[in-house]
Coordinates of C-alpha atoms and ligand atoms in Angstrom, one line a residue:
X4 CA 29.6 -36.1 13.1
X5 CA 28.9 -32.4 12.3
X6 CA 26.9 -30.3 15.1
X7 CA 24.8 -29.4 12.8
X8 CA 23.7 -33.0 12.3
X9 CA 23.8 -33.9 16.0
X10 CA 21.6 -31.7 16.7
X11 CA 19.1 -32.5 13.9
X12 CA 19.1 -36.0 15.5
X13 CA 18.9 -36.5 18.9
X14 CA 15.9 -39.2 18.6
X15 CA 17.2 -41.4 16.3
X16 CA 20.8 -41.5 17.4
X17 CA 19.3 -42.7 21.3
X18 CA 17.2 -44.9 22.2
X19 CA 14.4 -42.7 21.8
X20 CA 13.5 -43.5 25.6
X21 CA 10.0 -41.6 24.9
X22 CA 9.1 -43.9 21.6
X23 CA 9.5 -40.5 20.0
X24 CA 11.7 -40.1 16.7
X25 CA 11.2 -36.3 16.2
X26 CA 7.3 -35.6 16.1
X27 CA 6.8 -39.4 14.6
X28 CA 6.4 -42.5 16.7
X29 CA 4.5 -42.7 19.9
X30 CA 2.0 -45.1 21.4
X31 CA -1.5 -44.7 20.1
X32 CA -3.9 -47.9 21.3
X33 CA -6.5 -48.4 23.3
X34 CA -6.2 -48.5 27.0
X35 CA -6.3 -52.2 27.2
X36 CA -2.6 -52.3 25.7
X37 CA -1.2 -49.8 27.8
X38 CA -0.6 -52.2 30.3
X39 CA 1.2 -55.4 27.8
X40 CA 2.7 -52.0 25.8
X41 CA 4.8 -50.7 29.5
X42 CA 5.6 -54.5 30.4
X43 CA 7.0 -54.8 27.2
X44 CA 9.6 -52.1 27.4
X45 CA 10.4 -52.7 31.0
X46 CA 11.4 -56.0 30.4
X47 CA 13.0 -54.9 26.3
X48 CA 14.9 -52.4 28.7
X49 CA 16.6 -54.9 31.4
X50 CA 17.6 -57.1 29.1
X51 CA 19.4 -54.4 27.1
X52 CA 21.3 -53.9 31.0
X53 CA 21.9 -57.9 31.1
X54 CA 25.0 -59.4 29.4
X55 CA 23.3 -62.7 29.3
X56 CA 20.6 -62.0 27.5
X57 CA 23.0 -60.3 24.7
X58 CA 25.3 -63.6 25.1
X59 CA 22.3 -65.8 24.2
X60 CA 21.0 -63.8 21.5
X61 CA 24.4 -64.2 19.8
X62 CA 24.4 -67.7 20.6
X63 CA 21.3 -67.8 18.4
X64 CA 22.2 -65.9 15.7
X65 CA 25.4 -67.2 15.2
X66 CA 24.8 -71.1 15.3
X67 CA 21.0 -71.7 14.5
X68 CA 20.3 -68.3 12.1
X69 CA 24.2 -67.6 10.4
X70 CA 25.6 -64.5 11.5
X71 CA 28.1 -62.9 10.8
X72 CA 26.6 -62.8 6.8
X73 CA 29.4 -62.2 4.7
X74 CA 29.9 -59.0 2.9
X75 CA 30.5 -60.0 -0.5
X76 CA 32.8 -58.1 -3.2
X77 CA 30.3 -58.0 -6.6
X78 CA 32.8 -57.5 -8.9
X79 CA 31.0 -57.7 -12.0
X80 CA 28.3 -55.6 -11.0
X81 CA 30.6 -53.0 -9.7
X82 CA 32.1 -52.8 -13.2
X83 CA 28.7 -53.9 -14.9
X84 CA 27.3 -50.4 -13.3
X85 CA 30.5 -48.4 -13.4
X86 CA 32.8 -49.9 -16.1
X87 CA 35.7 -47.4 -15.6
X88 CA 36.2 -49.0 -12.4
X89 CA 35.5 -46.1 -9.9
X90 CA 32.7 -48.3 -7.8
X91 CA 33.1 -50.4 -5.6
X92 CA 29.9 -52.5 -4.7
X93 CA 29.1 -54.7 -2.1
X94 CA 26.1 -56.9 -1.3
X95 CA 25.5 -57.6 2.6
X96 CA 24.2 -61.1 2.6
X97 CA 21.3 -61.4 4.5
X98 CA 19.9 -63.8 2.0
X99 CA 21.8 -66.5 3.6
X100 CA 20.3 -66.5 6.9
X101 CA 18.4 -69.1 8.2
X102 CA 14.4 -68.9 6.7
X103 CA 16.0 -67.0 3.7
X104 CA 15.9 -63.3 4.9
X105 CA 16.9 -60.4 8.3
X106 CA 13.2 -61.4 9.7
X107 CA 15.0 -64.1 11.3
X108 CA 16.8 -61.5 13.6
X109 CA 14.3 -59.4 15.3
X110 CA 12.1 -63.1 15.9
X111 CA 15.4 -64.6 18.0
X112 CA 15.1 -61.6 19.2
X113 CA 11.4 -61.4 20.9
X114 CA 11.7 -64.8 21.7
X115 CA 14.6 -64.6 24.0
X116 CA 11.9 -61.4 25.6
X117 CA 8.8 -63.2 25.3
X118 CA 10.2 -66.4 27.5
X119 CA 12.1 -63.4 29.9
X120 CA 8.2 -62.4 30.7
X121 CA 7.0 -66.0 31.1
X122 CA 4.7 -65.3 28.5
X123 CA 4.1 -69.0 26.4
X124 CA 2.1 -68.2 23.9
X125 CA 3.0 -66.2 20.3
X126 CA 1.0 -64.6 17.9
X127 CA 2.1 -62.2 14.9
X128 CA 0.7 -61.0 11.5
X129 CA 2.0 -61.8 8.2
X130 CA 1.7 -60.4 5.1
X131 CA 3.2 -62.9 2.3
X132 CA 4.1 -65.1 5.2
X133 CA 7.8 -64.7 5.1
X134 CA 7.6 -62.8 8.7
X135 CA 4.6 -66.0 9.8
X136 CA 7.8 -68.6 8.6
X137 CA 10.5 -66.5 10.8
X138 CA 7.9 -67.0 13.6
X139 CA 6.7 -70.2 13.4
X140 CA 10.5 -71.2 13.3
X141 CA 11.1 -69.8 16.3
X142 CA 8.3 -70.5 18.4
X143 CA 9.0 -74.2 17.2
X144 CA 12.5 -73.6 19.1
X145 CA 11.7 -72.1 22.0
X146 CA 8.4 -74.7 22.7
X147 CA 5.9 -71.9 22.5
X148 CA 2.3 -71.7 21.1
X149 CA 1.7 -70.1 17.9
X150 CA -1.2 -68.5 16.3
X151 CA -0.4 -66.5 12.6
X152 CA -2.7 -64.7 11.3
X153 CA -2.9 -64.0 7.7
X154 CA -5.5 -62.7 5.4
X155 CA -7.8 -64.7 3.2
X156 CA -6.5 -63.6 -0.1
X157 CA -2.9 -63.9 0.5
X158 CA -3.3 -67.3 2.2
X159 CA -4.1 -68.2 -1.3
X160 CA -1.6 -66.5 -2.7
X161 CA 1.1 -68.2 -0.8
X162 CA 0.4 -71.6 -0.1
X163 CA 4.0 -72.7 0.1
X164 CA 4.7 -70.5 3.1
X165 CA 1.3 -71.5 5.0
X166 CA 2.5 -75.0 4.8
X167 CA 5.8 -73.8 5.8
X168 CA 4.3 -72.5 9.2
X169 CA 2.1 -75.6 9.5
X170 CA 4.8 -78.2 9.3
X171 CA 6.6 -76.1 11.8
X172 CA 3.6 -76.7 14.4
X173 CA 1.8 -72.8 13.9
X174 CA -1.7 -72.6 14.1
X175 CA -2.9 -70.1 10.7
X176 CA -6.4 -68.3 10.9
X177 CA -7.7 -66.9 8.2
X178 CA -8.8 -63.0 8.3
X179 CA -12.2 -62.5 5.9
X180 CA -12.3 -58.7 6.9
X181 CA -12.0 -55.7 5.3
X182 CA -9.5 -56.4 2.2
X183 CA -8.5 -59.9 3.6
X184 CA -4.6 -58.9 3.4
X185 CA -1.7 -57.6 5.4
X186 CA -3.3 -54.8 7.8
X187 CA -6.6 -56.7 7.9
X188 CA -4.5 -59.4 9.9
X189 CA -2.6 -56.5 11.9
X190 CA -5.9 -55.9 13.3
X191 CA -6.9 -59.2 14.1
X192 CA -3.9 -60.1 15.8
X193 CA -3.8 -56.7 18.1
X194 CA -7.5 -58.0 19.0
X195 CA -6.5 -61.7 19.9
X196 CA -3.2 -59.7 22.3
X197 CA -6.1 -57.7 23.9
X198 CA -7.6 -60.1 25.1
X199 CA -4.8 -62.4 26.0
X200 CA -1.7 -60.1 26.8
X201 CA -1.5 -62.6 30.1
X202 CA 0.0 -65.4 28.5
X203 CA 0.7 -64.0 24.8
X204 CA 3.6 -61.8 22.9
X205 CA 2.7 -60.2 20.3
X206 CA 5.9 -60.4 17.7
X207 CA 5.8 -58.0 15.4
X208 CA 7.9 -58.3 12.2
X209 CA 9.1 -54.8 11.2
X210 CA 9.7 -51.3 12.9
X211 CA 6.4 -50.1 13.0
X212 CA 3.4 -50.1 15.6
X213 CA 3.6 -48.9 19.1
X214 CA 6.3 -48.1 21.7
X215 CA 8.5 -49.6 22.0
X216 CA 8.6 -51.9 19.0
X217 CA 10.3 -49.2 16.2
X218 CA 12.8 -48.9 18.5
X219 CA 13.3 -52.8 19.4
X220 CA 12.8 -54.1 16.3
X221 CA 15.6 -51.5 15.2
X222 CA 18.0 -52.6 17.6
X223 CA 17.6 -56.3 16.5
X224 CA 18.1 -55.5 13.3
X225 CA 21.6 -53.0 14.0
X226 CA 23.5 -56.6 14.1
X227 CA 23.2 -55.7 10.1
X228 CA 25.3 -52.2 10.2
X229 CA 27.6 -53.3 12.6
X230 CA 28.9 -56.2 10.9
X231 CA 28.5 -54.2 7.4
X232 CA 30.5 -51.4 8.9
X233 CA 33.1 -53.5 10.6
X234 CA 33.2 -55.7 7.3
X235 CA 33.8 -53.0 5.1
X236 CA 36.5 -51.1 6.8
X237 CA 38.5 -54.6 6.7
X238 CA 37.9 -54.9 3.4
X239 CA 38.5 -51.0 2.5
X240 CA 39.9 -49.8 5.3
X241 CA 37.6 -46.7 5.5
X242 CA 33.8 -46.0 5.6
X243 CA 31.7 -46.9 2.1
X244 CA 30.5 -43.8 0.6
X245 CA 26.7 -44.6 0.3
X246 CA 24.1 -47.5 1.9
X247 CA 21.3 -48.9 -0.7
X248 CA 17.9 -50.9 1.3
X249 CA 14.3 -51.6 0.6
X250 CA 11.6 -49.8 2.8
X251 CA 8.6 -52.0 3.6
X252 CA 7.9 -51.4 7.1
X253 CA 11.7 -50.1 7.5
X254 CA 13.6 -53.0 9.3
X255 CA 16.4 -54.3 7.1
X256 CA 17.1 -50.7 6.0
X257 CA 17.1 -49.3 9.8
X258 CA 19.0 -52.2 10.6
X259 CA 21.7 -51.5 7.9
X260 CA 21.4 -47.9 8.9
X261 CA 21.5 -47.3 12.0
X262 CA 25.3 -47.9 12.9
X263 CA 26.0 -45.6 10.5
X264 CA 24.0 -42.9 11.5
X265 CA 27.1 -40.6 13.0
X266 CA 29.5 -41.2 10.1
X267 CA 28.5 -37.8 8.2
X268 CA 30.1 -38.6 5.2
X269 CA 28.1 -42.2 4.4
X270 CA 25.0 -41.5 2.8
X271 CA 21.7 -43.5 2.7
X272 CA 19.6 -44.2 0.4
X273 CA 16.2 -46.2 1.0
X274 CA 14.1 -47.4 -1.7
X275 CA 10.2 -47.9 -1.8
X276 CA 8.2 -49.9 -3.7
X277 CA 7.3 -47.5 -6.9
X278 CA 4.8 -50.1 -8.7
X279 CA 3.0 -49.6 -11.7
X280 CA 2.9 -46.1 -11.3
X281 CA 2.5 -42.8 -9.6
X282 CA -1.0 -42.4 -8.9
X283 CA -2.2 -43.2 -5.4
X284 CA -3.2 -47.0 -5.4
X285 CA -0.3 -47.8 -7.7
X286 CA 2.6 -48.2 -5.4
X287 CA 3.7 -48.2 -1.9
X288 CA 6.5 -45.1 -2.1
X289 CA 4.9 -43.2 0.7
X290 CA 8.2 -40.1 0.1
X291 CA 6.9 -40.2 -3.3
X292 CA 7.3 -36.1 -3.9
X293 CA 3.5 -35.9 -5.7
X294 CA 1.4 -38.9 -4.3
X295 CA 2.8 -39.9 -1.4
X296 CA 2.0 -39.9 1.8
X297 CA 1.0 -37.6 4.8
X298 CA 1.8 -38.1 8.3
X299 CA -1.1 -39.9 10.3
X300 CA -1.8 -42.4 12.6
X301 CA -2.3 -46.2 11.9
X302 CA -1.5 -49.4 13.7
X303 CA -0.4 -47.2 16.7
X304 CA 2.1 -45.4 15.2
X305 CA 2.7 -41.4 13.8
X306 CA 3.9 -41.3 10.8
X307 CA 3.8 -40.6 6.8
X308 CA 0.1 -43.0 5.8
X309 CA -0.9 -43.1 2.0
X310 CA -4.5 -41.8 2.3
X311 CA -7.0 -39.9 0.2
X312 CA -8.2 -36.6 0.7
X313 CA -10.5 -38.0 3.1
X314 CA -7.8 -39.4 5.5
X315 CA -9.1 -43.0 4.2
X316 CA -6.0 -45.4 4.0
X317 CA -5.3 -45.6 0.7
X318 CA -5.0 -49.1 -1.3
X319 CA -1.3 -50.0 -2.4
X320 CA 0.6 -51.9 -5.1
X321 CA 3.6 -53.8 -5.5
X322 CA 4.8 -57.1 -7.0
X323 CA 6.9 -57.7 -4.0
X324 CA 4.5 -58.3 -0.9
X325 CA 7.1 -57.0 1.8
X326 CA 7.4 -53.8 0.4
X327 CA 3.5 -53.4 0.0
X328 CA 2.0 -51.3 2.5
X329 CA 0.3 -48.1 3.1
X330 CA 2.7 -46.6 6.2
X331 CA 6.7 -46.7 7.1
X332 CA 8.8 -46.9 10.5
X333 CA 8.3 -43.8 12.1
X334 CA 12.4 -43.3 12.5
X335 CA 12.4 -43.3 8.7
X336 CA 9.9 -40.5 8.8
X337 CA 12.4 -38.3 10.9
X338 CA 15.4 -39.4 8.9
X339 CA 13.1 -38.2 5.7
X340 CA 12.2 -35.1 7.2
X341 CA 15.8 -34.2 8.2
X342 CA 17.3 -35.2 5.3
X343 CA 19.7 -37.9 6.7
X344 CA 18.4 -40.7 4.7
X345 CA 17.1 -40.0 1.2
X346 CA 14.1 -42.0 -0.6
X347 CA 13.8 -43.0 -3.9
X348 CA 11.4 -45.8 -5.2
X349 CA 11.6 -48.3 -7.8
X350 CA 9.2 -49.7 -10.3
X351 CA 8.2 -53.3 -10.7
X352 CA 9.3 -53.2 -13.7
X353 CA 12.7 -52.2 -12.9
X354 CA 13.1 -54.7 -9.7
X355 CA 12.3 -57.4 -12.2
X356 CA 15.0 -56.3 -14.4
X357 CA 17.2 -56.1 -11.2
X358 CA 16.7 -59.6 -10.2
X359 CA 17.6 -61.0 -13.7
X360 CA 20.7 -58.7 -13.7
X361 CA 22.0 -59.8 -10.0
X362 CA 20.9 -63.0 -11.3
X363 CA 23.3 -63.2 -14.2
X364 CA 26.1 -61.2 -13.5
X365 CA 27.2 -62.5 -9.7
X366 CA 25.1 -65.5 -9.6
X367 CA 22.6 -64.4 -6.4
X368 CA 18.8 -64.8 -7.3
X369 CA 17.3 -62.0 -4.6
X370 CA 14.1 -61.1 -3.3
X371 CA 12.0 -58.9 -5.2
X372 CA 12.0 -56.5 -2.5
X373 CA 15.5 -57.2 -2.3
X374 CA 15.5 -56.5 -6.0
X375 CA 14.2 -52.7 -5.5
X376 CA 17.5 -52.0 -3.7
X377 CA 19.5 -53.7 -6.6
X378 CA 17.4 -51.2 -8.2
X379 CA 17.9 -48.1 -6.6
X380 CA 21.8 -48.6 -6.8
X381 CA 21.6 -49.2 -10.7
X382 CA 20.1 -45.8 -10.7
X383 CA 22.2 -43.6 -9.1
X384 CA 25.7 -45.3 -8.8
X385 CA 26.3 -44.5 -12.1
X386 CA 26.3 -40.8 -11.8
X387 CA 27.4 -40.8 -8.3
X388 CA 30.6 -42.4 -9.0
X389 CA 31.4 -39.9 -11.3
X390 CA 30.0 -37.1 -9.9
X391 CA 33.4 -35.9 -7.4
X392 CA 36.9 -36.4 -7.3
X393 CA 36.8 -39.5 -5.0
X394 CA 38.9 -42.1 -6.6
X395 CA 36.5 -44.6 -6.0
X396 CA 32.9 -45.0 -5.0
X397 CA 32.0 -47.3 -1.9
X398 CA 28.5 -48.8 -2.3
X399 CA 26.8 -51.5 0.2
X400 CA 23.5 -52.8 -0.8
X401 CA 21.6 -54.9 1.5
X402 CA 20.3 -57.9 0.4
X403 CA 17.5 -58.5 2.4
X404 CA 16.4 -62.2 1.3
X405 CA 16.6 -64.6 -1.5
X406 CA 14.0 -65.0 -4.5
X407 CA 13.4 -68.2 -3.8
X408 CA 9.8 -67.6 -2.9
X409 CA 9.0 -65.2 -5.7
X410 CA 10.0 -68.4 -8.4
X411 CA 6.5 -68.3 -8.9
X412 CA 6.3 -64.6 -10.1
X413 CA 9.5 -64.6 -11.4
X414 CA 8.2 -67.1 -13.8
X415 CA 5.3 -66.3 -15.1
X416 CA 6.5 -62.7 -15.7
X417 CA 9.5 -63.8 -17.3
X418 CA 8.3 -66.5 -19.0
X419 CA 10.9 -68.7 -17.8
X420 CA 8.6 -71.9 -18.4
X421 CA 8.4 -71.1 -22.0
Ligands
PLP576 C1 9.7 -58.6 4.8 C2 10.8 -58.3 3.9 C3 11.2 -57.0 3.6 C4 10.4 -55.7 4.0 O1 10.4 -55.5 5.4 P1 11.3 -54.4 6.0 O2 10.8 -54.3 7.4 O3 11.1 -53.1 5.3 O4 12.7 -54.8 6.0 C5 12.3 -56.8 2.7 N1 12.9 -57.8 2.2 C6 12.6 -59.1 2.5 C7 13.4 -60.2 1.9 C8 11.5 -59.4 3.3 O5 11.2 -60.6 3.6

């Protein structure tokens, strides 16, 4: 690590013991979640000191969800993208964990903490539901009751995964408010912990909202970068070159980041949702350089918020439901700022056409968010593997989940039926 980069850094490469990244971050709720907020990251921050509580979690994630994922040589793609042979490109398989994606990670993870606090009872927002499955999976394990809630309009628009949660013994409430979708539910849910943080944990499913869940939900997610990182310099024996995520919310891509963050020479590259265009309403890139976002509070948390001029939270578009929302992890706001990470976005268009391609040419169907870091990497490997003397470029793209559950999209904008 360079000083100059050590010094730029000294909130994401910690702990960030203050639930500050840089200026981002914080704890902004109402004084009624103070209290659940502090007990949360006492208890986040003994564990952390107990070796048993580490020793369990891996007992978890290596026999029910699948870890170690492999990190798997795409040889065609590599050549597909860079046919002189100067890439080399591999996918971190997160699509084989158990409930088809990383959510599954950060869920064994607030388990393990919510039954450490005695607390029995689990509630948690989802957006297409893949984040209400994770949970409902989990709660089924550990014997706790589970409340999902999920808004109006996507409960209709993914009935597969409410029946999912059902079967697993969740209880799903509807949200009618406001635009019956994703933050509509966020609000609901922070409501039902206000008035039960007793007996409830809130289990949030990516690295935003208060203190200290960007920086738990982070450190859930590292298992992703460590294993890449160890994985890779077996395979290579030396660092990859550049990292390749989507950017909902920010956990797989902090999760792949993160152990990387000192090696100076690996760069990252994190890739929003860029919908159907660049006007605000038509995409979820809140780095966007003209239309994206401005810092500002929501759901807790400091950091860059697509809004109008008014401050009002701007509506957001993107075919893949993960990736659709209007604010990012507050660490990815000080990586942005500093220029650690970079942020591109890509369009729907383009993930689509990334699907069918990783679809083809290694035989791995992935997520549509998934897809926009397939995406991102057709973009710019290209030209970066020919852009220095390096003999060969080293690539790592994480893929987040499998497509199973966009079939549905997948076929009626590809006509697959036909
Ligand atoms: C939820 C989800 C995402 C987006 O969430 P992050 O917190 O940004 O990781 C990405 N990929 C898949 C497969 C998901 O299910």
């Amino acid at each position: 690590m360079t000083d100059s980069t050590a010094a730029a850094l000294p909130a994401a490469s910690t702990a960030a013991s203050n639930g500050r990244f840089g200026p981002y971050g914080g704890r902004y709720v109402p004084e009624t979640l103070v209290h659940p907020l502090a007990e949360l990251t006492e208890a986040y921050e003994q564990a952390q000191r107990d070796p048993g509580f580490q020793q369990e979690l891996d007992r978890l994630l290596h026999h029910f969800a699948g870890r170690p994922t492999p990190l798997f040589h795409a040889r065609r793609l590599s050549h597909h993208l860079v046919p002189s042979g100067r890439a080399r490109v591999y996918l971190k398989r997160e699509d084989l964990l158990h409930t088809g994606a990383h959510k599954i990670n950060n869920c064994l993870g607030q388990a393990l903490l919510a039954r450490r606090m005695g607390k029995r009872r689990i509630i948690a927002e989802t957006g297409a539901g893949q984040h209400g499955v994770a949970t409902a999976t989990v709660a089924a394990l550990f014997n706790f009751e589970c409340v999902v809630y999920m808004g109006a309009d996507d409960m209709a628009r993914q009935a597969l995964n409410v029946a999912r949660m059902r079967l697993l013994g969740t209880e799903v409430r509807a949200v009618d408010s406001g635009s019956r979708t994703l933050k509509d539910a966020i609000s609901e849910a922070m409501r039902d912990w206000v008035a039960r943080c007793d007996d409830t944990h809130y289990l949030l499913g990516s690295v935003l909202g208060a203190h200290p869940y960007p920086a738990m939900v982070r450190d859930f997610h590292a298992c992703i970068g460590r294993e890449a990182r160890q994985q890779f310099l077996e395979a290579e024996g030396r660092l990859p070159d550049v990292l390749f995520a989507c950017v909902g919310g920010g956990s797989n891509a902090i999760g792949l980041f993160h152990p990387f963050l000192d090696d100076a020479g690996v760069a990252m590259i994190g890739v929003e949702a860029g919908g159907r265009g660049n006007k605000l309403g038509e995409h979820a890139a809140r780095f966007l350089p003209n239309g994206g976002g401005r810092p500002g509070v929501l759901q807790g948390t400091y950091s860059y918020l697509l809004q109008d001029d008014a401050g009002q939270i701007a509506a957001t578009h993107s075919i893949s439901a993960g990736l659709d929302y209007p604010s990012i992890g507050p660490e990815h706001a000080l990586l942005h700022d500093v220029g650690r990470a970079t942020y591109t976005s890509a369009s729907d268009t383009e993930a689509l056409a990334a699907c069918q391609l990783l679809a083809r040419i290694e035989g791995i169907i992935p997520a549509l968010e998934s897809a926009h870091a397939v995406a991102g990497a057709c973009a710019r490997v290209p030209t970066l593997a020919g852009s220095d003397g390096k003999s060969e470029l080293g690539v790592i793209i994480n893929i987040s989940g499998r497509g199973d559950k966009d079939m549905d999209i997948l076929t009626r904008t590809l006509g697959l039926n036909a």
